[in-house]
């Protein structure tokens, strides 16, 4: 690029015309004649006391300063973006309403958990007291756990638990093994 | 009923289906939805102890009466103050009776004996209602807000639901009436962003509680604090760090789960944690740790005590008093008072340093501020965790002795501690960024991911789940 680029020259400013100043007459101090001043003073002394001002009406109660919509947007961790902005990449699923989407997640995840997470069910059952009412339920849970285990559905959690147990029992070189109360 | 349990899982699925079956904006649908949520909250609380549901009801009803009376006496300052005082006395009375009565009686007895007035003061054998500190603070906040005209009086149903709403009932966050009651008065709104972020917060909360906090607690912290004399100084130092990570993962897990559950029901709760251990000063720490409590203490205690508007001496006094009372709020024990005094003392020191710092001194590097603040907070946590003052001194004595000894923390515990600390220095917008991606995925993919995450947590968690630490407060 040329360094000697011409810069556009500004048009010369028009000289500002000074506005004609309007001369204002100076206020003269009011001078009262001595007898007039004495008359006013005498009237003030003899004048009846001014009536008490009427009490001002009580102020109307102020409206409560309440936020109309509750927590302002951005103050909650779930306010993660402007909901008005719609961005849909190619891989995005067809838009369904948030509620239908949430219901879909709930309704699909429950059977998956029922099949693959029977450990949670049996752990819960093991903590319940055996009563005439609970006994059939607890037996059914154990049967369900056994049935899913026959198909290997318990394996992901079982293998994960075994790996985690091995990590829990790992020690530093020369460190004594963990006491039983240290192993959850 | 604890969040990361099967019983709560089934309970929440039922509540979710019920509440969204009444999703319309007709008046009767809004009302019945609230009634349903209220009954669900009572069932949730009653699963722990049915008797205290009546205490919740009584507290809500009396706060409602006092709030209406304050509002009805608009323009009559004296009467308003009388009703406000009555309401505060009731709320503090509940707290005092259940939480502090025995503590003060036990402190008073030796004082009276030394004065030659020996009496057997009655000690009450009562259970501390779970979450009593949280719902009484909500009641106090409601009354003061009405007195200050920050909120109009709520309907009985709205106020009762505000105080009993199960996601925040037991351990916060302390939700202000101005934040939640307007949300109760309209049909709740659900967006895919709320669902995605809510699910992420729930899964992340369950992981932090059931895996990180529980593992660190069972495998290392509990045995260490039970008998600190048996451990070397390095182990005790690691134990203090471990407890700092445990209490963060435990408490933030509760509030993350609470915020996520509320979001799935269409309600938005305020943020309660913001990577607190990356704070470079105590003042900064309290802007990041239990934000709903620190802002409550600021608005309803620190500012009425004078705040920073009446000179430096008054500011320091207000700070110290606020933190000591904040410490006592956590529990009736001298250890909590000392915990509050450490925080209050450091806040005062920071204020004085800011005021009188020589101008020619260089500024402390940010990283040094972070390290220093973390260690002050960790020191205070020792008093918070130990059962008594003597135990705390034994722990600190062992730490200062520089005695050699074996390290009992295994590689897994150390790894989880590093993970817990690493959470503070990761990108703060990571989770929202994941949620923004997740909201675009089809429901079946998110469902499989959710089930996979929960199964992973099931494989990693220790047997059983200990209650959240903040339940005792």
CSV table of C-alpha atoms in Angstrom, one decimal, chain A residues 61-83 85-89 91-110 112-113 116-117 119-121 123-124 127 153 156-162 164-165 167-168 170-172 175-176 179 181-184, chain B residues 6-7 9 12-13 16-17 20 23 74 148-152 178-180 182-183 189-199 201 211 215 218-220 223 259 263-264 268-271 406-412 414 416 429 432 435-444 446-448 450-451 454-455 458-464:
chain,number,residue,atom,x,y,z
A,61,UNK,CA,-49.0,2.8,51.3
A,62,UNK,CA,-46.1,2.2,49.0
A,63,UNK,CA,-46.5,-0.8,46.7
A,64,UNK,CA,-44.4,-3.7,47.6
A,65,UNK,CA,-41.2,-4.0,45.6
A,66,UNK,CA,-41.7,-7.5,44.4
A,67,UNK,CA,-40.1,-9.1,41.4
A,68,UNK,CA,-42.9,-10.1,39.1
A,69,UNK,CA,-41.3,-13.3,37.8
A,70,UNK,CA,-39.4,-14.4,40.8
A,71,UNK,CA,-35.7,-15.3,40.4
A,72,UNK,CA,-34.1,-13.1,37.7
A,73,UNK,CA,-32.8,-15.0,34.7
A,74,UNK,CA,-29.2,-15.9,35.0
A,75,UNK,CA,-29.3,-16.4,38.8
A,76,UNK,CA,-30.0,-20.1,38.6
A,77,UNK,CA,-27.5,-22.7,37.4
A,78,UNK,CA,-30.2,-24.0,35.0
A,79,UNK,CA,-30.3,-20.7,33.2
A,80,UNK,CA,-27.8,-21.8,30.6
A,81,UNK,CA,-28.7,-19.9,27.6
A,82,UNK,CA,-31.1,-17.6,25.9
A,83,UNK,CA,-34.1,-19.9,25.2
A,85,UNK,CA,-31.9,-18.7,20.3
A,86,UNK,CA,-32.6,-21.8,18.3
A,87,UNK,CA,-29.6,-23.6,16.8
A,88,UNK,CA,-30.1,-26.9,15.3
A,89,UNK,CA,-27.1,-28.8,13.8
A,91,UNK,CA,-27.3,-34.3,14.0
A,92,UNK,CA,-29.9,-32.7,16.3
A,93,UNK,CA,-33.1,-34.7,16.9
A,94,UNK,CA,-36.4,-33.3,15.7
A,95,UNK,CA,-37.7,-30.8,18.1
A,96,UNK,CA,-40.3,-32.0,20.5
A,97,UNK,CA,-41.6,-30.1,23.4
A,98,UNK,CA,-39.4,-30.0,26.5
A,99,UNK,CA,-42.0,-31.9,28.5
A,100,UNK,CA,-42.4,-34.7,25.9
A,101,UNK,CA,-38.6,-34.9,25.7
A,102,UNK,CA,-38.3,-35.2,29.5
A,103,UNK,CA,-41.0,-37.7,29.7
A,104,UNK,CA,-39.3,-39.7,26.9
A,105,UNK,CA,-36.1,-39.7,28.9
A,106,UNK,CA,-37.9,-40.8,32.1
A,107,UNK,CA,-39.9,-43.5,30.4
A,108,UNK,CA,-37.0,-45.0,28.5
A,109,UNK,CA,-34.4,-44.8,31.3
A,110,UNK,CA,-36.6,-46.6,33.9
A,112,UNK,CA,-33.2,-49.8,31.3
A,113,UNK,CA,-32.4,-49.3,34.9
A,116,UNK,CA,-29.4,-53.4,34.2
A,117,UNK,CA,-29.4,-52.0,37.7
A,119,UNK,CA,-28.0,-54.4,42.2
A,120,UNK,CA,-29.7,-51.3,43.5
A,121,UNK,CA,-33.0,-53.1,43.9
A,123,UNK,CA,-29.3,-53.6,47.9
A,124,UNK,CA,-32.5,-51.9,48.9
A,127,UNK,CA,-32.0,-53.3,54.0
A,153,UNK,CA,-27.6,-58.1,32.3
A,156,UNK,CA,-21.8,-54.1,33.5
A,157,UNK,CA,-22.5,-53.1,37.1
A,158,UNK,CA,-20.9,-56.2,38.5
A,159,UNK,CA,-17.7,-55.7,36.5
A,160,UNK,CA,-17.6,-52.0,37.3
A,161,UNK,CA,-18.0,-52.8,41.0
A,162,UNK,CA,-15.2,-55.4,40.8
A,164,UNK,CA,-13.7,-50.3,41.7
A,165,UNK,CA,-13.1,-52.7,44.5
A,167,UNK,CA,-8.9,-49.7,43.0
A,168,UNK,CA,-10.1,-49.4,46.6
A,170,UNK,CA,-4.8,-50.8,45.9
A,171,UNK,CA,-2.0,-49.5,48.2
A,172,UNK,CA,1.1,-47.4,47.8
A,175,UNK,CA,1.7,-49.4,52.6
A,176,UNK,CA,-0.2,-51.9,54.8
A,179,UNK,CA,-8.5,-52.1,57.5
A,181,UNK,CA,-13.7,-50.4,58.2
A,182,UNK,CA,-11.9,-48.5,55.4
A,183,UNK,CA,-13.6,-50.6,52.7
A,184,UNK,CA,-17.1,-49.4,52.0
B,6,UNK,CA,-33.9,-46.1,45.2
B,7,UNK,CA,-36.8,-45.0,47.5
B,9,UNK,CA,-35.9,-42.3,42.8
B,12,UNK,CA,-39.5,-38.5,42.4
B,13,UNK,CA,-40.7,-40.3,39.3
B,16,UNK,CA,-42.8,-35.7,38.3
B,17,UNK,CA,-45.6,-37.6,36.5
B,20,UNK,CA,-46.9,-32.5,34.9
B,23,UNK,CA,-49.4,-28.6,33.6
B,74,UNK,CA,-49.2,-0.7,57.3
B,148,UNK,CA,-39.4,-4.0,54.5
B,149,UNK,CA,-42.1,-4.2,51.8
B,150,UNK,CA,-39.9,-6.3,49.6
B,151,UNK,CA,-42.7,-8.8,49.1
B,152,UNK,CA,-46.4,-8.8,49.6
B,178,UNK,CA,-39.4,-13.1,46.2
B,179,UNK,CA,-37.7,-15.8,44.2
B,180,UNK,CA,-40.0,-18.7,44.5
B,182,UNK,CA,-44.0,-15.7,42.0
B,183,UNK,CA,-43.0,-19.0,40.3
B,189,UNK,CA,-42.4,-23.6,32.5
B,190,UNK,CA,-40.1,-26.3,31.3
B,191,UNK,CA,-37.4,-25.8,28.6
B,192,UNK,CA,-35.0,-28.3,27.2
B,193,UNK,CA,-32.2,-26.3,28.7
B,194,UNK,CA,-33.7,-26.7,32.1
B,195,UNK,CA,-34.2,-30.5,31.6
B,196,UNK,CA,-30.7,-31.0,30.3
B,197,UNK,CA,-29.0,-29.0,33.0
B,198,UNK,CA,-31.3,-30.4,35.7
B,199,UNK,CA,-30.4,-34.0,34.7
B,201,UNK,CA,-26.9,-31.5,38.0
B,211,UNK,CA,-18.7,-41.7,45.1
B,215,UNK,CA,-15.5,-42.9,49.6
B,218,UNK,CA,-15.4,-44.1,54.9
B,219,UNK,CA,-12.0,-44.9,53.7
B,220,UNK,CA,-10.0,-42.1,55.2
B,223,UNK,CA,-11.2,-43.4,60.9
B,259,UNK,CA,-31.6,-27.4,41.9
B,263,UNK,CA,-35.7,-27.7,37.5
B,264,UNK,CA,-37.4,-30.9,36.3
B,268,UNK,CA,-35.6,-22.3,39.2
B,269,UNK,CA,-33.5,-22.2,42.4
B,270,UNK,CA,-30.6,-19.8,42.9
B,271,UNK,CA,-27.0,-20.8,42.6
B,406,UNK,CA,2.4,-44.1,57.8
B,407,UNK,CA,-0.1,-42.6,55.4
B,408,UNK,CA,-3.4,-44.4,55.6
B,409,UNK,CA,-4.9,-42.8,52.5
B,410,UNK,CA,-4.8,-45.2,49.5
B,411,UNK,CA,-4.3,-44.2,45.9
B,412,UNK,CA,-8.0,-44.1,45.2
B,414,UNK,CA,-5.8,-39.4,46.9
B,416,UNK,CA,-10.6,-38.6,44.5
B,429,UNK,CA,-18.9,-23.0,32.0
B,432,UNK,CA,-23.7,-25.5,30.8
B,435,UNK,CA,-26.1,-29.3,28.7
B,436,UNK,CA,-26.4,-27.1,25.7
B,437,UNK,CA,-25.2,-30.0,23.5
B,438,UNK,CA,-27.3,-32.5,25.4
B,439,UNK,CA,-30.6,-30.7,24.9
B,440,UNK,CA,-30.3,-31.3,21.1
B,441,UNK,CA,-29.9,-35.1,21.5
B,442,UNK,CA,-32.9,-37.4,21.1
B,443,UNK,CA,-34.7,-38.6,24.2
B,444,UNK,CA,-33.6,-42.3,23.9
B,446,UNK,CA,-30.1,-39.1,26.8
B,447,UNK,CA,-32.1,-41.9,28.6
B,448,UNK,CA,-29.4,-44.5,27.8
B,450,UNK,CA,-28.6,-41.3,32.1
B,451,UNK,CA,-29.1,-44.9,32.9
B,454,UNK,CA,-26.5,-44.1,37.3
B,455,UNK,CA,-25.3,-47.7,36.8
B,458,UNK,CA,-24.1,-47.9,41.5
B,459,UNK,CA,-20.9,-49.8,40.7
B,460,UNK,CA,-18.7,-47.3,42.4
B,461,UNK,CA,-20.6,-46.4,45.5
B,462,UNK,CA,-19.9,-47.9,49.0
B,463,UNK,CA,-22.7,-50.0,50.5
B,464,UNK,CA,-25.4,-47.8,52.0
